[in-house]
mmCIF file of C-alpha atoms in Angstrom:
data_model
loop_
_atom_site.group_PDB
_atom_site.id
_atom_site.type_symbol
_atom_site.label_atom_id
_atom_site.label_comp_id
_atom_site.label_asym_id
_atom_site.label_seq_id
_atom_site.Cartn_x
_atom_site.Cartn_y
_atom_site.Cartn_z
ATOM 1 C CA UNK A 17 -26.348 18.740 -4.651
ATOM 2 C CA UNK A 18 -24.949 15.500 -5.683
ATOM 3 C CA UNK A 19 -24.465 17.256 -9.553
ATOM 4 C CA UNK A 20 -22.561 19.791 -7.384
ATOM 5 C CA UNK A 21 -20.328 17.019 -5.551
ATOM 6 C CA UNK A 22 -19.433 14.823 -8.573
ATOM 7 C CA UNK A 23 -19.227 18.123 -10.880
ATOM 8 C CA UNK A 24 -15.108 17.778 -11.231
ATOM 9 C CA UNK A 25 -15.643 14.149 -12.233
ATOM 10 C CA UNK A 26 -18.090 14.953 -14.849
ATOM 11 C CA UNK A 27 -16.093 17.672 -16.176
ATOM 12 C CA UNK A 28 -12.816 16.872 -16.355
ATOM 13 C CA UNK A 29 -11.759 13.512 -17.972
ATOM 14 C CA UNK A 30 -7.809 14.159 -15.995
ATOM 15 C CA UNK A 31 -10.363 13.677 -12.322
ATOM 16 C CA UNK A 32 -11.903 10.739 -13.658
ATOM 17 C CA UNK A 33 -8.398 9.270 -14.862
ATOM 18 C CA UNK A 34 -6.914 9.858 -11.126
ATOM 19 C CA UNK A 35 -10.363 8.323 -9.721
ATOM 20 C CA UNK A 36 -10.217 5.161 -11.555
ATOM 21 C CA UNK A 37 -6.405 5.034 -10.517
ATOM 22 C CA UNK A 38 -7.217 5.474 -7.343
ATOM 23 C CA UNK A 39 -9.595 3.068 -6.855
ATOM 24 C CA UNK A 40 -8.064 0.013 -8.998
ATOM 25 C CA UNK A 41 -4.942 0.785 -6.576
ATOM 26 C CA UNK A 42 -7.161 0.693 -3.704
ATOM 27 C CA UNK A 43 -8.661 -2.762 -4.720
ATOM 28 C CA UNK A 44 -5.358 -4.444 -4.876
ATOM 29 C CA UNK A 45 -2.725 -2.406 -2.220
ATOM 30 C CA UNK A 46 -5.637 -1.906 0.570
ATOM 31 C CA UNK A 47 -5.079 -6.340 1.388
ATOM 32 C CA UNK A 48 -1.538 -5.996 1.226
ATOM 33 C CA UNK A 49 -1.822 -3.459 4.016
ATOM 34 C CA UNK A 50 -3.946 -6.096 6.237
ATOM 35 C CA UNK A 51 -1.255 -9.025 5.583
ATOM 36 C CA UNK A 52 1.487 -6.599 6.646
ATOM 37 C CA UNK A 53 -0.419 -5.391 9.893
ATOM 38 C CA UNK A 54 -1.265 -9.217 10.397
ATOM 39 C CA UNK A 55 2.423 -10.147 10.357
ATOM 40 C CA UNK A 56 3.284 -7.410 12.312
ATOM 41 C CA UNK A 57 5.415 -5.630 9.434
ATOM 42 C CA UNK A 58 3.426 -2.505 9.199
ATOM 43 C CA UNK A 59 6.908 0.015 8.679
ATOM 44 C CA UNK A 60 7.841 -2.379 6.243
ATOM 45 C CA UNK A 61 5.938 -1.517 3.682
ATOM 46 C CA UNK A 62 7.133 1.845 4.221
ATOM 47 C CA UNK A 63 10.755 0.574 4.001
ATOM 48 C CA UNK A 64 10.219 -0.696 0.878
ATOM 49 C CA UNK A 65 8.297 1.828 -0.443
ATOM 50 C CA UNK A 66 11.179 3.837 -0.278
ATOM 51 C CA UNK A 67 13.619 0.629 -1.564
ATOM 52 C CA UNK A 68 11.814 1.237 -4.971
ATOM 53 C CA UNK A 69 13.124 5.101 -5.205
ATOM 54 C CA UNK A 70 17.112 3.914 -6.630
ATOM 55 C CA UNK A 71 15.514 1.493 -9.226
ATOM 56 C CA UNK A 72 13.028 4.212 -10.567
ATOM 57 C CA UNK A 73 15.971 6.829 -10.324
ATOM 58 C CA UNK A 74 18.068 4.672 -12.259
ATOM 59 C CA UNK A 75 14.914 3.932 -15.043
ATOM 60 C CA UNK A 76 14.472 7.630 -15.034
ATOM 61 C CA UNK A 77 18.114 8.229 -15.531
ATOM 62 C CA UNK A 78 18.328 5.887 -18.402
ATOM 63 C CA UNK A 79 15.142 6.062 -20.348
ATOM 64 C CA UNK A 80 13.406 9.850 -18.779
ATOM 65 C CA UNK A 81 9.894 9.548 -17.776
ATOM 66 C CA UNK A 82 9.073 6.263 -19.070
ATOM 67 C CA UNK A 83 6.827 4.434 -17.113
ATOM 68 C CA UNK A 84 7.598 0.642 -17.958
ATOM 69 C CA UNK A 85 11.534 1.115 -17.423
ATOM 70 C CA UNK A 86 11.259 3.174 -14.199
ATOM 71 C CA UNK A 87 8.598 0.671 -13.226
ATOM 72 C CA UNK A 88 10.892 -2.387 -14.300
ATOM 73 C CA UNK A 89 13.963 -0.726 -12.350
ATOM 74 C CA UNK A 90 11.528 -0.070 -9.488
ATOM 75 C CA UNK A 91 10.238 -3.717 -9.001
ATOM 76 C CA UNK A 92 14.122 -5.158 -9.754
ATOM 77 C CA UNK A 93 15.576 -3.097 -6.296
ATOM 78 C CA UNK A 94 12.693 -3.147 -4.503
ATOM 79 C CA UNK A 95 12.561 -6.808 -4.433
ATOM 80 C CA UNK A 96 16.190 -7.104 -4.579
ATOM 81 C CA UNK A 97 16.162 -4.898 -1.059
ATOM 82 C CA UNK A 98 13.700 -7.029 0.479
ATOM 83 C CA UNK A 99 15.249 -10.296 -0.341
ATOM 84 C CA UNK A 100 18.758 -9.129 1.023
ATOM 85 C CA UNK A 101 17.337 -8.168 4.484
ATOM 86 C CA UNK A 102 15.493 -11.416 4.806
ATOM 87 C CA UNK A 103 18.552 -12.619 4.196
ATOM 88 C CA UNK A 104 20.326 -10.105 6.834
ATOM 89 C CA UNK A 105 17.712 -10.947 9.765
ATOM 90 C CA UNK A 106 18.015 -14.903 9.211
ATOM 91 C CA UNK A 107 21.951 -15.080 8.756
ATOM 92 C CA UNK A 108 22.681 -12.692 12.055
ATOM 93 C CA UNK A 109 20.851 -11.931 15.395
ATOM 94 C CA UNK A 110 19.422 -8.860 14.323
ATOM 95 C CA UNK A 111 15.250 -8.555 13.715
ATOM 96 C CA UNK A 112 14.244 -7.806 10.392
ATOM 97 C CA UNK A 113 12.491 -4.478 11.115
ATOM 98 C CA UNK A 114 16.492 -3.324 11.585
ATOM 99 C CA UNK A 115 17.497 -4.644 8.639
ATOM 100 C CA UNK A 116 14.854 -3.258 6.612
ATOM 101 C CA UNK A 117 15.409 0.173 8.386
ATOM 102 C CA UNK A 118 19.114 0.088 7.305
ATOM 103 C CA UNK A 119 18.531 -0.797 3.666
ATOM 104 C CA UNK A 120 15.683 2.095 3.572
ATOM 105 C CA UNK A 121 17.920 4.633 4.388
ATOM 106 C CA UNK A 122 20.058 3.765 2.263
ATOM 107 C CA UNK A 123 17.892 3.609 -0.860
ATOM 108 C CA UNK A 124 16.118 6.315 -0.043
ATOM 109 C CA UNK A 125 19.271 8.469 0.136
ATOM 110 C CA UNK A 126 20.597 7.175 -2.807
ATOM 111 C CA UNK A 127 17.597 7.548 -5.084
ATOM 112 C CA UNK A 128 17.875 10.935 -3.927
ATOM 113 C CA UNK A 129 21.494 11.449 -5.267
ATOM 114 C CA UNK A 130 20.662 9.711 -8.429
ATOM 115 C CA UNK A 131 17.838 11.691 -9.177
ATOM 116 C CA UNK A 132 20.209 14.788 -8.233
ATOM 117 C CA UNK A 133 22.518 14.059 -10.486
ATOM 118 C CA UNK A 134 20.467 15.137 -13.931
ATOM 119 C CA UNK A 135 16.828 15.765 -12.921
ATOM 120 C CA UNK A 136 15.705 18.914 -11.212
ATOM 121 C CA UNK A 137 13.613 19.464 -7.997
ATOM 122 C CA UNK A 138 10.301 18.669 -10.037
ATOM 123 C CA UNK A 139 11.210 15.427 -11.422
ATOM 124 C CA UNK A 140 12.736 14.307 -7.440
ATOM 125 C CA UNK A 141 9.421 16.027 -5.848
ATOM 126 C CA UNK A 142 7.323 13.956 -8.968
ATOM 127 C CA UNK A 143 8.945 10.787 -7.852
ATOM 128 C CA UNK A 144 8.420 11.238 -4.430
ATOM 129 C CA UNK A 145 5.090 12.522 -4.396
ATOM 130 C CA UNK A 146 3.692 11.821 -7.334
ATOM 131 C CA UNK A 147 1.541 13.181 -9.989
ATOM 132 C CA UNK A 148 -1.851 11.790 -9.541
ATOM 133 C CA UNK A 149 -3.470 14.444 -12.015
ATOM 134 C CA UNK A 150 -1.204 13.640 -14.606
ATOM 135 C CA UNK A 151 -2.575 10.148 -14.780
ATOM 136 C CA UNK A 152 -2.483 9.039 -18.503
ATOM 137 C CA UNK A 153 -3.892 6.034 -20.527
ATOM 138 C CA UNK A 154 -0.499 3.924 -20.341
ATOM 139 C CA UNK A 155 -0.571 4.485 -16.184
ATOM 140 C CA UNK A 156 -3.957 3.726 -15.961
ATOM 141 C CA UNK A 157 -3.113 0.315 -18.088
ATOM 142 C CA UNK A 158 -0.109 -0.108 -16.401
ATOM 143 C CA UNK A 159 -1.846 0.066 -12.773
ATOM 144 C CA UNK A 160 -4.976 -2.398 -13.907
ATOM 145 C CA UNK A 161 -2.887 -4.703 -14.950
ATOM 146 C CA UNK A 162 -0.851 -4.893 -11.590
ATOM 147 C CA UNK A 163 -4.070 -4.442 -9.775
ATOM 148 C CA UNK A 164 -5.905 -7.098 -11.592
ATOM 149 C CA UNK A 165 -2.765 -9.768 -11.360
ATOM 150 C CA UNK A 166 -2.720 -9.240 -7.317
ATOM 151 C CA UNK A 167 -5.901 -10.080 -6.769
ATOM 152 C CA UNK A 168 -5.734 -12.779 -9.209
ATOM 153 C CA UNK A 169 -2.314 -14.055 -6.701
ATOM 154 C CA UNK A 170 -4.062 -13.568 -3.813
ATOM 155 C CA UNK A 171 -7.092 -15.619 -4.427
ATOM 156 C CA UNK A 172 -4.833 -18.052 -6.137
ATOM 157 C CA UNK A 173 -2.773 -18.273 -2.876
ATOM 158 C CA UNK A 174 -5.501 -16.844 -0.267
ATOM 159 C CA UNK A 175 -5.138 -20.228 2.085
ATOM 160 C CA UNK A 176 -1.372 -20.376 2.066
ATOM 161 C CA UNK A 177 -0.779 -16.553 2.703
ATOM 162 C CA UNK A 178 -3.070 -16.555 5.512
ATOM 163 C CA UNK A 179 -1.565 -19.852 7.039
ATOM 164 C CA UNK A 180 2.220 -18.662 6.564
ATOM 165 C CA UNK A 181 0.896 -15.425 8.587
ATOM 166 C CA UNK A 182 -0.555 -16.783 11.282
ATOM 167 C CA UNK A 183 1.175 -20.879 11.706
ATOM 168 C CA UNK A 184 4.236 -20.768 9.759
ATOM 169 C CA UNK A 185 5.633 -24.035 11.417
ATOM 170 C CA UNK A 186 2.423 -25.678 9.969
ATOM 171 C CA UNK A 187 3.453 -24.968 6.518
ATOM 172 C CA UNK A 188 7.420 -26.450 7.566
ATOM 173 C CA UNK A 189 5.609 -29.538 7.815
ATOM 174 C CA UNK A 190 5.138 -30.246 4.800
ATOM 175 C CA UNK A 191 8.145 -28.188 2.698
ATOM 176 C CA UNK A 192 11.291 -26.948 4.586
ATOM 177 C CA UNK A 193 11.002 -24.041 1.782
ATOM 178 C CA UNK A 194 7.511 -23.271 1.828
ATOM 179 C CA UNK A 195 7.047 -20.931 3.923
ATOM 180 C CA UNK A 196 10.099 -19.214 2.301
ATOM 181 C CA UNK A 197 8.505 -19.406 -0.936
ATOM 182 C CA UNK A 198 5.127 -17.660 -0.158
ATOM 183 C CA UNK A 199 7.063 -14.888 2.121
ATOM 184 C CA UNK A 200 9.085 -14.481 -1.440
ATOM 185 C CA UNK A 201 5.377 -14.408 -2.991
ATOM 186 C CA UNK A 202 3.743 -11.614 -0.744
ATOM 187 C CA UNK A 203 6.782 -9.535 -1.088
ATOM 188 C CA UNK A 204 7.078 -9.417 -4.674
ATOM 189 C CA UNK A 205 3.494 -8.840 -4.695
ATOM 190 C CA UNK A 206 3.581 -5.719 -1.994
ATOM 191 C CA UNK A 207 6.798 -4.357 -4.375
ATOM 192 C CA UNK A 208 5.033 -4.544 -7.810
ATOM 193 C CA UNK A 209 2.065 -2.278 -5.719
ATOM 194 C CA UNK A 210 4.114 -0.236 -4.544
ATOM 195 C CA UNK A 211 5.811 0.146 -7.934
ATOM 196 C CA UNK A 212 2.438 0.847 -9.170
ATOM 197 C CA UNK A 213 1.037 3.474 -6.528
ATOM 198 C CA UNK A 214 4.589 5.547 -6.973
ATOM 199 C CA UNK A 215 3.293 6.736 -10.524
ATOM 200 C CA UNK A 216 0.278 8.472 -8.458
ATOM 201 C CA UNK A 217 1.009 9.140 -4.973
ATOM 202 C CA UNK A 218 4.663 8.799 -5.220
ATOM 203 C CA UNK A 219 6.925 6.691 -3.425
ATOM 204 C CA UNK A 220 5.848 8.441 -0.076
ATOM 205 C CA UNK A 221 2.336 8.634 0.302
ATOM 206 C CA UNK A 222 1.116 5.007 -1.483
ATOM 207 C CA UNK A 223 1.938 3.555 2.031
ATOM 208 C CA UNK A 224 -0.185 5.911 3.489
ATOM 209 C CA UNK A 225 -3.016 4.322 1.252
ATOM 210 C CA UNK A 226 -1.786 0.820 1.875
ATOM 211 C CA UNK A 227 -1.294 1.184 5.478
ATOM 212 C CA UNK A 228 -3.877 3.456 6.885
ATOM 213 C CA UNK A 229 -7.113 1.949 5.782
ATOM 214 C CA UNK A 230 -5.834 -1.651 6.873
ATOM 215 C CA UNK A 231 -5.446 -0.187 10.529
ATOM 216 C CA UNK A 232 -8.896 1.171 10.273
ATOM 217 C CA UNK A 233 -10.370 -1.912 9.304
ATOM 218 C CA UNK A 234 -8.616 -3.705 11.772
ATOM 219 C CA UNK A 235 -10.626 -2.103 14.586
ATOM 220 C CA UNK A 236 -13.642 -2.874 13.185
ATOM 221 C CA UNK A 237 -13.679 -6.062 12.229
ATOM 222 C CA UNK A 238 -12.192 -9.143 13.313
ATOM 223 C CA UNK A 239 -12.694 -11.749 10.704
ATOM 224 C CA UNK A 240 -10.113 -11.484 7.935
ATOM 225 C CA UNK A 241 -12.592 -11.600 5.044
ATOM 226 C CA UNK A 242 -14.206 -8.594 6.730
ATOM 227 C CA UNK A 243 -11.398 -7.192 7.674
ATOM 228 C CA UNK A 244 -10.492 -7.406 4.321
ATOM 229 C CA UNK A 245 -12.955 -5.998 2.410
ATOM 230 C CA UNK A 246 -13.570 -3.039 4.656
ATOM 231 C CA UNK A 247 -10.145 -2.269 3.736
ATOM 232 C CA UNK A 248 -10.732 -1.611 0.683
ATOM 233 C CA UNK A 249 -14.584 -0.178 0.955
ATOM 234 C CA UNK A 250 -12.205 2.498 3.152
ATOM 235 C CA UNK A 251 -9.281 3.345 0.837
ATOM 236 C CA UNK A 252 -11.475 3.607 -1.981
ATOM 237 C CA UNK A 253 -13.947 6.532 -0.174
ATOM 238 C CA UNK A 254 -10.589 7.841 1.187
ATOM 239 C CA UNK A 255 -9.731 8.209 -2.477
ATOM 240 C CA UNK A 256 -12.622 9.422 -3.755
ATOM 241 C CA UNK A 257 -13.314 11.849 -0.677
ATOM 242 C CA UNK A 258 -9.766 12.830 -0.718
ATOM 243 C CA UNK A 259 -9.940 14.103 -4.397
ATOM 244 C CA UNK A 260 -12.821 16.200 -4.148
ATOM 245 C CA UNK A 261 -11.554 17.677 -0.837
ATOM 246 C CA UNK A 262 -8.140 18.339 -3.452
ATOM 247 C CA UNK A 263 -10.212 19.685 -6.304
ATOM 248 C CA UNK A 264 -12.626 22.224 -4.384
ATOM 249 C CA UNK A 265 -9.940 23.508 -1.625
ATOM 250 C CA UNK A 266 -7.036 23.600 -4.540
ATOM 251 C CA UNK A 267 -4.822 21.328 -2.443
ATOM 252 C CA UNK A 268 -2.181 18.453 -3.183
ATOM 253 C CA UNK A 269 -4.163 15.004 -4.320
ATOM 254 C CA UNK A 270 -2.073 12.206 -2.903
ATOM 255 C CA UNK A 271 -1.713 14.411 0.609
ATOM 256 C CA UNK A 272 -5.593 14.941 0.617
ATOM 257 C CA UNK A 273 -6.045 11.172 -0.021
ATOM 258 C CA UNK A 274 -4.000 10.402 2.491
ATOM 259 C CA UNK A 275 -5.484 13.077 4.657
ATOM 260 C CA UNK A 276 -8.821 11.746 4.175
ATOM 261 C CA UNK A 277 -7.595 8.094 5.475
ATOM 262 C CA UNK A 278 -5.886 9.791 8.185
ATOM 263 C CA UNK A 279 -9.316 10.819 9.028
ATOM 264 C CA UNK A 280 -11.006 7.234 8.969
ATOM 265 C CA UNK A 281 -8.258 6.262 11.256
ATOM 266 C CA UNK A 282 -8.068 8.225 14.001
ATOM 267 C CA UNK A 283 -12.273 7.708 13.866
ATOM 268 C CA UNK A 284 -11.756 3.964 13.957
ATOM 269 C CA UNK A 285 -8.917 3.942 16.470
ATOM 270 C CA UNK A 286 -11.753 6.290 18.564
ATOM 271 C CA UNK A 287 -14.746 4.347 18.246
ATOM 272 C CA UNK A 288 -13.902 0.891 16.300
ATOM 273 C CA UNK A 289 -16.021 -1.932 17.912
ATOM 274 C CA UNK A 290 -12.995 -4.117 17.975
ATOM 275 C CA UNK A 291 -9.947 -1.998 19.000
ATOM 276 C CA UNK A 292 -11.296 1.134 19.888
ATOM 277 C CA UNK A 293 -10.830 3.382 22.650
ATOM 278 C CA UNK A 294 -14.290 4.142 22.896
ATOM 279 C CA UNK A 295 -16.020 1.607 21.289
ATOM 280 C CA UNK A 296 -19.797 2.376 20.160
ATOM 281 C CA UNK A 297 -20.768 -1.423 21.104
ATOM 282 C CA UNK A 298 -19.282 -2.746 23.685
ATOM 283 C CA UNK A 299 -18.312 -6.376 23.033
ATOM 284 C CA UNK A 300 -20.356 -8.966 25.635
ATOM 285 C CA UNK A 301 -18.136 -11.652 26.643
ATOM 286 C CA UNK A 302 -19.739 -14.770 26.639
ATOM 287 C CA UNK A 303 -21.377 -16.833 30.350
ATOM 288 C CA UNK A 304 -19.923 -20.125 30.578
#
């Protein structure tokens, strides 16, 4: 039975290639997710992961399908985009959700053009969607090495990320620009991810991975490093769930990933101890 379950994987080197993508993305984008939900800039990361879309278009455009300069031109605008509506929300009265909802459409329509103008439906529905199957030795090196340098960053940086999130004024205090600084850091960081996941989920479904495991694990647990780490526990058996489901009922692999996390979600927003509905133990507040 459990030969039967793990057969693709054992078979197929291209299934063990996604998995290991899968999984080293999951290790690194699954925290990001938490942060954003934290600061309360959950469609955020799905307005920027549609920012990256005219830099990759414009790397693909230039150089075809290689990785490092559609990856390069993906990390430039993405960050570029975020920057300029921080900028938006603190130089005029509107919030920065609004400002990262007009730059989003924008990119994501022009990426579309750009891609328009000399690739074909396959290379716009690759971008967007990704090819997860495809999954070569340069991705694989290309994703370990942006998986390995976030969580490198955010240990570096754990105690100021988590202080900007939750008492920015603290960090004023000490540095008029601090808090500035790190908000630069964790975006830059949540852009090179994203930059990273478009390669296998495409630039639509790797917030669905970041995103939907962090919600999960947010009605569970309340204690970041728990919170944290069952994050990532649930993006990686979303991913590995997700591309059996793919390989045995001959559907999409990013879309059955995300399926899969869809799943955990709706469970956790059901019967999570902490935020759910129903919650299988009820919390007991404490007698004074």
């Amino acid at each position: 039975m459990t030969h039967a379950f793990f057969d693709a994987f054992i078979a197929f080197g291209f299934m063990r290639r996604s998995l290991v993508a899968c999984l080293a993305l999951s290790l690194s984008i699954t925290p990001l997710g938490v942060f954003l939900l934290l600061r309360r800039m959950s469609l955020a990361g799905d307005a920027l992961s549609h920012a990256v879309l005219p830099g990759v278009a414009v790397g693909y455009l230039l150089c075809g399908m290689s990785l490092l300069a559609m990856g390069a031109g993906g990390f430039i605008v993405g960050l570029l985009v975020a920057l300029l509506s921080g900028w938006v929300s603190t130089t005029t009265s509107l919030p920065e959700d609004a400002s990262f909802a007009g730059f989003y459409l924008s990119s994501l329509a022009l990426g579309v053009t750009l891609v328009s103008l000399r690739g074909s439906g396959v290379d716009l529905l690759h971008l967007l969607f990704g090819s997860l199957l495809a999954v070569d030795n340069s991705s694989l090196m290309f994703i370990g090495v942006i998986a390995s340098a976030t969580l490198l960053i955010l240990g570096w940086g754990y105690r100021a990320l988590v202080t900007e999130a939750f008492d920015a004024p603290f960090l004023q205090v000490r540095s008029r620009h601090l808090p500035r600084l790190i908000h630069a850091l964790f975006l830059g960081l949540l852009v090179m991810n994203l930059v990273a996941g478009f390669q296998i989920l495409g630039t639509l479904m790797t917030v669905g991975l970041m995103m939907l495991p962090a919600i999960a694990a947010r009605c569970w647990a309340n204690r970041l490093p728990w919170m944290l780490a069952l994050a990532v526990v649930i993006g990686m058996v979303s991913a590995l769930l997700g591309l059996i489901w793919s390989w045995y009922q001959s559907l999409p692999a990013g879309p059955a990933i995300v399926l899969t996390a869809t799943f955990f979600f709706f469970v956790s927003v059901l019967f999570g101890t902490e935020k759910g509905i129903f919650p299988l133990v009820k919390r007991v507040k404490p007698t004074r």
